[in-house]
mmCIF file of C-alpha atoms and ligand atoms in Angstrom:
data_model
loop_
_atom_site.group_PDB
_atom_site.id
_atom_site.type_symbol
_atom_site.label_atom_id
_atom_site.label_comp_id
_atom_site.label_asym_id
_atom_site.label_seq_id
_atom_site.Cartn_x
_atom_site.Cartn_y
_atom_site.Cartn_z
ATOM 1 C CA MET A 22 8.677 28.592 -10.671
ATOM 2 C CA LYS A 23 10.953 27.123 -8.058
ATOM 3 C CA ARG A 24 14.614 27.116 -8.881
ATOM 4 C CA ARG A 25 15.792 23.632 -9.698
ATOM 5 C CA LYS A 26 19.180 22.170 -9.101
ATOM 6 C CA PHE A 27 20.614 19.645 -11.486
ATOM 7 C CA PHE A 28 22.964 16.862 -10.578
ATOM 8 C CA LYS A 29 24.524 14.478 -12.982
ATOM 9 C CA TYR A 30 25.873 11.071 -12.153
ATOM 10 C CA GLY A 31 28.334 9.059 -14.159
ATOM 11 C CA LEU A 32 28.022 5.493 -15.353
ATOM 12 C CA GLY A 33 29.596 4.368 -12.136
ATOM 13 C CA GLY A 34 26.125 4.339 -10.608
ATOM 14 C CA LEU A 35 23.960 6.509 -8.439
ATOM 15 C CA ILE A 36 25.421 6.791 -5.023
ATOM 16 C CA LEU A 37 22.916 9.364 -3.990
ATOM 17 C CA GLY A 38 23.191 8.625 -0.282
ATOM 18 C CA ALA A 39 26.749 9.813 -0.325
ATOM 19 C CA LEU A 40 25.955 13.111 -1.989
ATOM 20 C CA GLU A 41 24.551 15.591 0.499
ATOM 21 C CA PRO A 42 23.650 18.423 -1.903
ATOM 22 C CA VAL A 43 21.157 16.215 -3.737
ATOM 23 C CA LYS A 44 18.753 16.752 -0.840
ATOM 24 C CA ALA A 45 18.078 20.214 -2.149
ATOM 25 C CA ALA A 46 17.317 19.033 -5.655
ATOM 26 C CA GLU A 47 13.803 18.707 -6.955
ATOM 27 C CA PHE A 48 14.893 16.131 -9.452
ATOM 28 C CA ILE A 49 18.041 14.388 -10.521
ATOM 29 C CA THR A 50 19.488 13.598 -13.899
ATOM 30 C CA ASN A 51 20.404 9.946 -13.893
ATOM 31 C CA SER A 52 23.152 8.164 -15.767
ATOM 32 C CA HIS A 53 20.856 7.811 -18.796
ATOM 33 C CA ASP A 54 20.399 11.590 -18.874
ATOM 34 C CA GLN A 55 16.819 11.314 -17.687
ATOM 35 C CA GLU A 56 15.408 13.832 -15.241
ATOM 36 C CA ILE A 57 13.779 11.837 -12.458
ATOM 37 C CA ARG A 58 11.972 12.838 -9.305
ATOM 38 C CA PRO A 59 12.236 9.695 -7.205
ATOM 39 C CA ILE A 60 9.442 9.295 -4.687
ATOM 40 C CA VAL A 61 7.973 6.830 -2.212
ATOM 41 C CA LEU A 62 4.347 7.225 -1.209
ATOM 42 C CA SER A 63 2.477 5.066 1.260
ATOM 43 C CA THR A 64 -0.776 4.957 3.165
ATOM 44 C CA TRP A 65 -1.345 6.132 6.753
ATOM 45 C CA ASN A 66 1.019 7.206 9.530
ATOM 46 C CA HIS A 67 2.848 3.900 9.538
ATOM 47 C CA GLY A 68 3.956 4.800 6.022
ATOM 48 C CA LEU A 69 6.523 7.207 7.456
ATOM 49 C CA ALA A 70 8.730 4.454 8.896
ATOM 50 C CA ALA A 71 8.116 2.179 5.929
ATOM 51 C CA ASN A 72 9.091 4.946 3.505
ATOM 52 C CA GLU A 73 12.395 5.481 5.312
ATOM 53 C CA GLU A 74 13.314 1.850 4.719
ATOM 54 C CA ALA A 75 12.223 2.003 1.094
ATOM 55 C CA TRP A 76 14.141 5.228 0.560
ATOM 56 C CA LYS A 77 17.410 3.539 1.570
ATOM 57 C CA ILE A 78 17.049 1.406 -1.560
ATOM 58 C CA ILE A 79 15.934 4.247 -3.811
ATOM 59 C CA VAL A 80 18.621 6.672 -2.715
ATOM 60 C CA ASN A 81 21.320 4.155 -3.469
ATOM 61 C CA GLY A 82 20.097 3.678 -7.008
ATOM 62 C CA GLY A 83 18.234 0.431 -6.224
ATOM 63 C CA GLU A 84 15.054 -0.837 -7.806
ATOM 64 C CA ALA A 85 11.603 0.304 -6.796
ATOM 65 C CA ILE A 86 10.452 -3.318 -6.534
ATOM 66 C CA ASP A 87 12.978 -3.977 -3.756
ATOM 67 C CA ALA A 88 12.111 -0.692 -2.074
ATOM 68 C CA VAL A 89 8.389 -1.420 -1.887
ATOM 69 C CA GLU A 90 8.957 -4.946 -0.596
ATOM 70 C CA LEU A 91 11.453 -3.989 2.104
ATOM 71 C CA GLY A 92 9.511 -0.858 3.002
ATOM 72 C CA VAL A 93 6.258 -2.551 3.933
ATOM 73 C CA ARG A 94 8.094 -5.335 5.764
ATOM 74 C CA ILE A 95 8.735 -2.724 8.463
ATOM 75 C CA THR A 96 4.982 -2.398 9.011
ATOM 76 C CA GLU A 97 4.431 -6.152 8.817
ATOM 77 C CA ALA A 98 7.088 -6.668 11.491
ATOM 78 C CA ASP A 99 5.485 -4.203 13.911
ATOM 79 C CA ILE A 100 3.400 -6.432 16.178
ATOM 80 C CA SER A 101 1.650 -3.436 17.695
ATOM 81 C CA ASN A 102 -0.016 -2.864 14.326
ATOM 82 C CA ARG A 103 -3.529 -4.321 14.380
ATOM 83 C CA SER A 104 -4.220 -4.206 10.676
ATOM 84 C CA VAL A 105 -1.012 -5.422 9.023
ATOM 85 C CA GLY A 106 1.129 -8.508 9.643
ATOM 86 C CA ILE A 107 1.054 -10.958 12.519
ATOM 87 C CA GLY A 108 -0.174 -8.364 15.042
ATOM 88 C CA GLY A 109 -3.309 -8.034 12.902
ATOM 89 C CA ARG A 110 -6.827 -8.805 14.060
ATOM 90 C CA PRO A 111 -8.304 -12.207 13.225
ATOM 91 C CA ASP A 112 -11.424 -13.250 11.386
ATOM 92 C CA SER A 113 -14.587 -14.050 13.316
ATOM 93 C CA THR A 114 -13.268 -17.509 14.197
ATOM 94 C CA GLY A 115 -9.964 -16.243 15.602
ATOM 95 C CA HIS A 116 -7.735 -16.937 12.590
ATOM 96 C CA VAL A 117 -5.395 -14.180 11.457
ATOM 97 C CA THR A 118 -5.422 -14.401 7.674
ATOM 98 C CA LEU A 119 -3.199 -12.050 5.711
ATOM 99 C CA ASP A 120 -3.389 -10.647 2.187
ATOM 100 C CA ALA A 121 -0.643 -9.029 0.119
ATOM 101 C CA CYS A 122 0.400 -8.227 -3.425
ATOM 102 C CA ILE A 123 3.306 -6.695 -5.276
ATOM 103 C CA MET A 124 3.804 -5.426 -8.841
ATOM 104 C CA ASP A 125 6.824 -4.185 -10.755
ATOM 105 C CA HIS A 126 7.643 -1.995 -13.749
ATOM 106 C CA ARG A 127 7.482 -4.921 -16.156
ATOM 107 C CA SER A 128 3.894 -5.662 -15.049
ATOM 108 C CA ARG A 129 5.106 -8.745 -13.243
ATOM 109 C CA CYS A 130 3.005 -9.362 -10.172
ATOM 110 C CA GLY A 131 2.457 -11.753 -7.294
ATOM 111 C CA ALA A 132 -0.095 -12.098 -4.528
ATOM 112 C CA VAL A 133 -1.148 -14.186 -1.564
ATOM 113 C CA ALA A 134 -4.545 -14.199 0.080
ATOM 114 C CA CYS A 135 -5.885 -15.690 3.270
ATOM 115 C CA ILE A 136 -2.433 -16.897 4.307
ATOM 116 C CA GLU A 137 -2.030 -17.808 7.958
ATOM 117 C CA GLY A 138 0.933 -18.079 10.307
ATOM 118 C CA ILE A 139 3.550 -16.463 8.047
ATOM 119 C CA ASP A 140 5.113 -13.197 9.126
ATOM 120 C CA HIS A 141 5.913 -11.508 5.828
ATOM 121 C CA PRO A 142 3.133 -12.078 3.297
ATOM 122 C CA ILE A 143 4.591 -9.379 1.027
ATOM 123 C CA SER A 144 7.758 -11.435 0.592
ATOM 124 C CA VAL A 145 5.703 -14.540 -0.112
ATOM 125 C CA ALA A 146 3.865 -12.507 -2.778
ATOM 126 C CA ARG A 147 7.250 -11.523 -4.196
ATOM 127 C CA LYS A 148 8.249 -15.192 -4.317
ATOM 128 C CA VAL A 149 5.007 -16.047 -6.124
ATOM 129 C CA MET A 150 5.986 -13.389 -8.660
ATOM 130 C CA ASP A 151 9.627 -14.452 -8.958
ATOM 131 C CA GLU A 152 9.475 -18.218 -8.541
ATOM 132 C CA THR A 153 6.173 -19.415 -9.983
ATOM 133 C CA PRO A 154 4.273 -19.069 -13.263
ATOM 134 C CA HIS A 155 1.259 -17.832 -11.271
ATOM 135 C CA VAL A 156 0.008 -14.536 -9.921
ATOM 136 C CA MET A 157 -1.865 -15.556 -6.798
ATOM 137 C CA LEU A 158 -1.767 -18.340 -4.220
ATOM 138 C CA VAL A 159 -4.331 -18.568 -1.436
ATOM 139 C CA GLY A 160 -4.909 -20.286 1.894
ATOM 140 C CA ASP A 161 -3.116 -23.534 2.660
ATOM 141 C CA GLY A 162 -1.486 -23.607 -0.767
ATOM 142 C CA ALA A 163 0.054 -20.203 -0.147
ATOM 143 C CA ARG A 164 1.231 -21.255 3.286
ATOM 144 C CA GLU A 165 2.789 -24.484 2.040
ATOM 145 C CA PHE A 166 4.515 -22.582 -0.741
ATOM 146 C CA ALA A 167 5.865 -20.110 1.822
ATOM 147 C CA MET A 168 7.251 -22.928 3.931
ATOM 148 C CA ASP A 169 8.856 -24.523 0.881
ATOM 149 C CA MET A 170 10.465 -21.141 0.212
ATOM 150 C CA GLY A 171 11.961 -21.145 3.722
ATOM 151 C CA PHE A 172 9.578 -18.825 5.558
ATOM 152 C CA SER A 173 9.102 -19.810 9.172
ATOM 153 C CA LYS A 174 5.821 -20.542 10.923
ATOM 154 C CA ILE A 175 4.464 -17.958 13.355
ATOM 155 C CA LYS A 176 1.765 -18.496 15.940
ATOM 156 C CA THR A 177 -1.173 -16.135 15.592
ATOM 157 C CA PRO A 178 -3.093 -14.343 16.929
ATOM 158 C CA ILE A 179 -0.683 -12.811 19.414
ATOM 159 C CA SER A 180 -2.058 -12.965 22.969
ATOM 160 C CA GLU A 181 -3.293 -9.376 23.198
ATOM 161 C CA VAL A 182 -5.173 -9.707 19.938
ATOM 162 C CA LYS A 183 -6.649 -13.006 21.091
ATOM 163 C CA LYS A 184 -7.935 -11.305 24.229
ATOM 164 C CA ASP A 185 -9.613 -8.575 22.174
ATOM 165 C CA TRP A 186 -11.127 -11.135 19.870
ATOM 166 C CA LYS A 187 -12.582 -13.090 22.819
ATOM 167 C CA GLN A 188 -14.095 -9.898 24.134
ATOM 168 C CA TRP A 189 -15.550 -9.167 20.709
ATOM 169 C CA LYS A 190 -17.047 -12.642 20.606
ATOM 170 C CA LYS A 191 -18.767 -11.996 23.912
ATOM 171 C CA GLU A 192 -20.304 -8.784 22.752
ATOM 172 C CA GLU A 193 -22.938 -10.232 20.487
ATOM 173 C CA LYS A 194 -24.110 -6.858 19.307
ATOM 174 C CA GLU A 195 -20.661 -5.993 18.019
ATOM 175 C CA LYS A 196 -20.740 -8.871 15.569
ATOM 176 C CA SER A 197 -22.789 -7.074 12.961
ATOM 177 C CA LYS A 198 -21.047 -3.769 13.424
ATOM 178 C CA ARG A 199 -18.943 -2.618 10.502
ATOM 179 C CA PRO A 200 -15.440 -2.039 11.880
ATOM 180 C CA GLU A 201 -14.410 1.549 11.743
ATOM 181 C CA ILE A 202 -11.743 2.145 9.160
ATOM 182 C CA ASN A 203 -9.842 5.268 10.069
ATOM 183 C CA HIS A 204 -6.452 6.585 10.946
ATOM 184 C CA GLU A 205 -6.587 5.378 14.552
ATOM 185 C CA ASN A 206 -6.759 1.818 13.271
ATOM 186 C CA HIS A 207 -3.684 2.510 11.158
ATOM 187 C CA ASP A 208 -5.011 0.185 8.490
ATOM 188 C CA THR A 209 -3.536 -1.400 5.403
ATOM 189 C CA ILE A 210 -0.207 -0.287 4.059
ATOM 190 C CA GLY A 211 -0.005 0.322 0.349
ATOM 191 C CA MET A 212 3.254 1.691 -1.041
ATOM 192 C CA ILE A 213 4.160 2.952 -4.507
ATOM 193 C CA ALA A 214 7.575 4.158 -5.602
ATOM 194 C CA LEU A 215 9.460 5.673 -8.514
ATOM 195 C CA ASP A 216 13.164 4.839 -8.565
ATOM 196 C CA THR A 217 16.100 6.735 -10.030
ATOM 197 C CA ASN A 218 15.906 4.677 -13.223
ATOM 198 C CA GLY A 219 12.400 6.036 -13.705
ATOM 199 C CA ASN A 220 10.732 2.720 -12.908
ATOM 200 C CA LEU A 221 7.577 2.269 -10.850
ATOM 201 C CA SER A 222 6.555 -0.524 -8.470
ATOM 202 C CA GLY A 223 4.031 -1.050 -5.700
ATOM 203 C CA SER A 224 3.108 -3.257 -2.767
ATOM 204 C CA CYS A 225 0.118 -3.715 -0.503
ATOM 205 C CA THR A 226 -0.277 -5.799 2.684
ATOM 206 C CA THR A 227 -3.016 -6.192 5.296
ATOM 207 C CA SER A 228 -4.767 -8.418 7.778
ATOM 208 C CA GLY A 229 -7.973 -7.130 6.236
ATOM 209 C CA TRP A 230 -11.290 -6.333 7.811
ATOM 210 C CA ALA A 231 -11.182 -7.145 11.511
ATOM 211 C CA TYR A 232 -13.427 -10.071 12.491
ATOM 212 C CA LYS A 233 -14.293 -10.718 8.854
ATOM 213 C CA MET A 234 -16.063 -13.882 7.710
ATOM 214 C CA PRO A 235 -13.618 -16.778 7.415
ATOM 215 C CA GLY A 236 -12.244 -16.868 3.888
ATOM 216 C CA ARG A 237 -13.084 -13.216 3.194
ATOM 217 C CA VAL A 238 -10.561 -11.457 0.972
ATOM 218 C CA GLY A 239 -10.696 -7.728 0.272
ATOM 219 C CA ASP A 240 -9.064 -5.577 -2.359
ATOM 220 C CA SER A 241 -5.533 -5.557 -0.975
ATOM 221 C CA PRO A 242 -4.139 -8.702 -2.691
ATOM 222 C CA ILE A 243 -6.114 -8.141 -5.892
ATOM 223 C CA ILE A 244 -4.012 -6.656 -8.673
ATOM 224 C CA GLY A 245 -6.049 -3.823 -10.150
ATOM 225 C CA ALA A 246 -8.041 -3.270 -6.964
ATOM 226 C CA GLY A 247 -5.630 -2.774 -4.043
ATOM 227 C CA LEU A 248 -2.673 -2.010 -6.288
ATOM 228 C CA PHE A 249 -1.850 -1.322 -9.917
ATOM 229 C CA VAL A 250 1.291 -0.283 -11.743
ATOM 230 C CA ASP A 251 1.725 0.637 -15.397
ATOM 231 C CA ASN A 252 5.264 1.765 -15.978
ATOM 232 C CA ASP A 253 4.233 3.963 -18.923
ATOM 233 C CA ILE A 254 1.748 5.898 -16.834
ATOM 234 C CA GLY A 255 1.846 5.615 -13.050
ATOM 235 C CA ALA A 256 1.014 3.576 -9.973
ATOM 236 C CA ALA A 257 -1.829 3.605 -7.467
ATOM 237 C CA CYS A 258 -2.901 1.758 -4.348
ATOM 238 C CA ALA A 259 -5.907 1.719 -2.084
ATOM 239 C CA THR A 260 -6.992 1.453 1.519
ATOM 240 C CA GLY A 261 -10.382 1.189 3.151
ATOM 241 C CA LEU A 262 -13.393 -0.999 2.624
ATOM 242 C CA GLY A 263 -12.117 -3.568 0.154
ATOM 243 C CA GLU A 264 -15.496 -4.596 -1.221
ATOM 244 C CA ALA A 265 -16.146 -1.054 -2.443
ATOM 245 C CA ILE A 266 -12.650 -0.784 -3.961
ATOM 246 C CA VAL A 267 -13.002 -4.092 -5.814
ATOM 247 C CA ARG A 268 -16.370 -2.997 -7.282
ATOM 248 C CA ILE A 269 -14.685 -0.257 -9.278
ATOM 249 C CA ALA A 270 -11.313 -2.017 -9.813
ATOM 250 C CA GLY A 271 -10.031 0.962 -7.867
ATOM 251 C CA SER A 272 -6.278 1.174 -8.405
ATOM 252 C CA HIS A 273 -6.513 0.221 -12.059
ATOM 253 C CA THR A 274 -9.171 2.883 -12.488
ATOM 254 C CA VAL A 275 -6.860 5.500 -10.972
ATOM 255 C CA VAL A 276 -4.033 4.541 -13.344
ATOM 256 C CA GLU A 277 -6.375 4.575 -16.355
ATOM 257 C CA LEU A 278 -7.600 8.029 -15.361
ATOM 258 C CA MET A 279 -3.983 9.196 -15.280
ATOM 259 C CA ARG A 280 -3.564 7.676 -18.748
ATOM 260 C CA GLN A 281 -6.436 9.880 -19.885
ATOM 261 C CA GLY A 282 -4.484 12.897 -18.725
ATOM 262 C CA HIS A 283 -5.684 13.435 -15.178
ATOM 263 C CA SER A 284 -3.183 14.315 -12.499
ATOM 264 C CA PRO A 285 -2.678 11.737 -9.719
ATOM 265 C CA GLN A 286 -4.783 13.903 -7.426
ATOM 266 C CA GLU A 287 -7.663 14.237 -9.914
ATOM 267 C CA ALA A 288 -7.497 10.533 -10.760
ATOM 268 C CA CYS A 289 -7.828 9.568 -7.080
ATOM 269 C CA LYS A 290 -10.745 11.962 -6.679
ATOM 270 C CA LYS A 291 -12.533 10.590 -9.741
ATOM 271 C CA ALA A 292 -12.133 7.020 -8.463
ATOM 272 C CA VAL A 293 -13.594 8.097 -5.111
ATOM 273 C CA ASP A 294 -16.455 9.829 -6.968
ATOM 274 C CA ARG A 295 -17.170 6.569 -8.734
ATOM 275 C CA ILE A 296 -17.289 4.669 -5.442
ATOM 276 C CA ILE A 297 -19.701 7.267 -4.105
ATOM 277 C CA GLU A 298 -21.897 6.978 -7.204
ATOM 278 C CA LYS A 299 -22.044 3.199 -7.000
ATOM 279 C CA HIS A 300 -23.086 2.972 -3.342
ATOM 280 C CA ASP A 301 -26.431 4.038 -1.923
ATOM 281 C CA ASP A 302 -25.276 3.715 1.652
ATOM 282 C CA LEU A 303 -21.991 5.390 2.467
ATOM 283 C CA THR A 304 -22.260 4.880 6.212
ATOM 284 C CA GLY A 305 -18.787 4.068 7.453
ATOM 285 C CA LEU A 306 -17.632 3.464 3.894
ATOM 286 C CA GLN A 307 -14.158 4.892 3.982
ATOM 287 C CA CYS A 308 -11.887 4.342 0.982
ATOM 288 C CA GLY A 309 -8.746 6.194 0.013
ATOM 289 C CA PHE A 310 -6.379 6.114 -2.931
ATOM 290 C CA ILE A 311 -2.850 7.360 -3.459
ATOM 291 C CA ALA A 312 -1.118 7.671 -6.814
ATOM 292 C CA ILE A 313 2.086 8.774 -8.500
ATOM 293 C CA ASP A 314 2.782 9.377 -12.152
ATOM 294 C CA LYS A 315 5.910 8.818 -14.236
ATOM 295 C CA ASN A 316 7.055 12.364 -13.503
ATOM 296 C CA GLY A 317 6.956 11.902 -9.748
ATOM 297 C CA ASN A 318 3.772 13.936 -9.275
ATOM 298 C CA TYR A 319 1.573 12.498 -6.568
ATOM 299 C CA GLY A 320 -1.809 12.798 -4.939
ATOM 300 C CA GLY A 321 -4.440 11.121 -2.812
ATOM 301 C CA TYR A 322 -8.135 11.353 -2.060
ATOM 302 C CA SER A 323 -10.644 9.676 0.238
ATOM 303 C CA VAL A 324 -14.371 9.388 0.775
ATOM 304 C CA TYR A 325 -14.226 10.709 4.348
ATOM 305 C CA ASN A 326 -11.792 12.861 6.263
ATOM 306 C CA GLY A 327 -9.128 11.141 8.358
ATOM 307 C CA PHE A 328 -7.051 9.476 5.643
ATOM 308 C CA ASN A 329 -3.423 10.476 5.444
ATOM 309 C CA PHE A 330 -0.398 9.306 3.530
ATOM 310 C CA ALA A 331 3.374 9.496 3.876
ATOM 311 C CA VAL A 332 5.530 11.087 1.205
ATOM 312 C CA LYS A 333 9.273 10.734 0.833
ATOM 313 C CA THR A 334 11.228 12.628 -1.817
ATOM 314 C CA ILE A 335 14.689 14.077 -2.198
ATOM 315 C CA GLU A 336 13.373 17.086 -0.327
ATOM 316 C CA GLY A 337 12.339 15.181 2.785
ATOM 317 C CA ALA A 338 9.579 13.243 4.540
ATOM 318 C CA ASN A 339 6.017 14.378 5.106
ATOM 319 C CA LEU A 340 2.693 13.123 6.338
ATOM 320 C CA GLU A 341 -0.135 14.663 4.323
ATOM 321 C CA ASP A 342 -3.854 14.692 4.987
ATOM 322 C CA ALA A 343 -5.697 13.550 1.900
ATOM 323 C CA PRO A 344 -8.440 15.792 0.594
ATOM 324 C CA PHE A 345 -11.852 14.153 0.986
ATOM 325 C CA ASP A 346 -15.426 14.262 -0.210
ATOM 326 C CA ARG A 347 -17.239 14.419 3.124
ATOM 327 C CA ASN A 348 -16.864 14.581 6.891
ATOM 328 C CA TRP A 349 -17.655 11.596 9.107
HETATM 329 C C1 LIG B 241 -9.544 -4.765 3.161
HETATM 330 N N1 LIG B 241 -8.661 -2.763 2.181
HETATM 331 O O1 LIG B 241 -9.229 -5.896 3.511
HETATM 332 C C2 LIG B 241 -8.489 -3.685 3.268
HETATM 333 C C3 LIG B 241 -8.580 -3.051 4.614
HETATM 334 C C4 LIG B 241 -8.006 -1.680 4.682
HETATM 335 O O2 LIG B 241 -7.848 0.334 5.589
HETATM 336 O O3 LIG B 241 -7.392 -1.176 3.801
HETATM 337 N N2 LIG B 241 -8.247 -0.940 5.664
HETATM 338 O O4 LIG B 241 -10.657 -4.464 2.770
#
């Protein structure tokens, strides 16, 4: 067994950022005498930068809910990203419609779906959670709510994306093609985190399936599908073909499997197995899950190769290839 280093912090708070030696620790003992292994986990390569932002909150003793919101805002703000935020690809009619959800350790949650012209859907989802009695707002209602909350209007699609969309329109044969969901597309960001108080939260944000039917919503803003958190057990989120993830209530399934005693890794694999069982045609059907449990253990799994996820712990940052069921 690896040697563990213990660090204790007083009631004055956890100023972990200021304490260099903590980097070597596998877990910390917080001011409530709990041993915690704080962690941030998020989907795909873009998760690396997002995790760094989230970690700033975690390492200073902040709440996981703030970490997962601020973390994925980094990805939403990156206009070179074609699958998250305002740089995302539009639906078949040229409208960029965004989906997002967020959930905290008290099972509070908020979501927006099919929202257009707002740059940070994750923060609108947070406002739905914090400021309304509802869980989800969609379409124009979500947009009006965002504007009431002080979010500014953004023009989408950005010109490069518009050019691509026009080209896609021209290529009639491309219209029925299922868009490839893989690491080159960078895809949805889902983030889950365990903070130094031992609390879990998660977030998920996407522009969804490129050139989707107008009004189409995938798994990403659906609590239980794209994201689920149960503070007694663990947290999970999903990426890939949303329709397949919704069919098995993917992220909720992963958390329930952890409740039954499976490790995060096994739980993700079992959820993927279920997707495979429920679909006769797996052509291009990529789905991946990531999960963490209350003890800071983590894992991921995908249908096909090519899915990776970013891990941030006290010991450092990593990009890991998820194990998978089959090769493309
Ligand atoms: C969706 N799950 O809208 C999203 C897309 C995605 O990796 O995650 N791509 O279906």
